[in-house]
Amino acid sequence: HLVVGDQFILEFGYADIDFGDSSDKALSAGAGFYVTSNTDLVFSYTTYDDIDTNEFAIDLHGVVDLYEGAALAWDAGFAILDFSNNDAYLFSAGVDYYPTPSFSIGAGYDLLSSDNFESSTALLTARYFFTPQFSLTAFLTANGQDDEGNSTGLVASLRL
C-alpha cells in the first residue's frame, strides 16, 4: 500500500489465482486513513473476472509494540460479496506475533455466510522479511462446513 502524506492510504492489487483445474484474476483498489499512529481503517473493492463476483470490504489494522522490538499486529474485517444471484457476508480476524521486526507467526479465522452456503477457514502463517520491501510467507488453511478441505502455499510479496 501507499501512504499519502502521513494520514491517507491507497492500495492497489492484482492476483492471478490457480486452484486445481480452475483459475481466476482479481483486481482490487482501496483507500483509507490512520485512526491513530498504529491503527488504520481501509475501504476496498475487489472484482473477480471468471466467477463474476465483486467484494466491498472494510478492514481495521493495528500494531501493538510489546517489548525489546517484539510486536503484535492484528486485523478485523467485514466484507459483502456480490455473487450473480446471491450476496454473502465475510467476517475475518487475525493476529501476527513478531518476535523480531523481520519474522512473524500468525493465525486467522474467516467466516463466510450466505443464504445457501456456510464456510469457515482457519489460517496459520509464518512470514520472513528479507528486506522491508520483500517477504516470503508460508501458509496452511483448514476449511470447514460446506467447503471442506485444506491448502498450503508459499507467497512472495514485493512492496513498492
Coordinates of C-alpha atoms in Angstrom, one line a residue, residues 17 19 22-26 46-55 81-86 112:
I17 CA -5.2 -17.3 -8.8
F19 CA -6.7 -23.7 -7.8
S22 CA -9.8 -23.6 -12.4
S23 CA -8.2 -20.1 -12.2
D24 CA -9.3 -16.5 -11.9
K25 CA -7.9 -13.0 -11.9
A26 CA -8.7 -10.3 -9.3
T46 CA -12.2 -6.2 -5.5
T47 CA -13.6 -7.7 -8.7
Y48 CA -13.0 -11.3 -9.9
D49 CA -13.2 -12.0 -13.6
D50 CA -14.2 -15.6 -14.0
I51 CA -16.5 -16.1 -11.0
D52 CA -18.3 -12.8 -11.7
T53 CA -18.1 -11.6 -8.1
N54 CA -17.5 -8.2 -6.5
E55 CA -16.4 -7.6 -3.0
L81 CA -19.6 -10.4 -1.7
D82 CA -21.9 -9.7 -4.5
F83 CA -22.4 -13.0 -6.4
S84 CA -24.6 -13.2 -9.5
N85 CA -27.8 -14.2 -7.6
N86 CA -26.7 -14.2 -4.0
L112 CA -18.4 -16.7 5.1

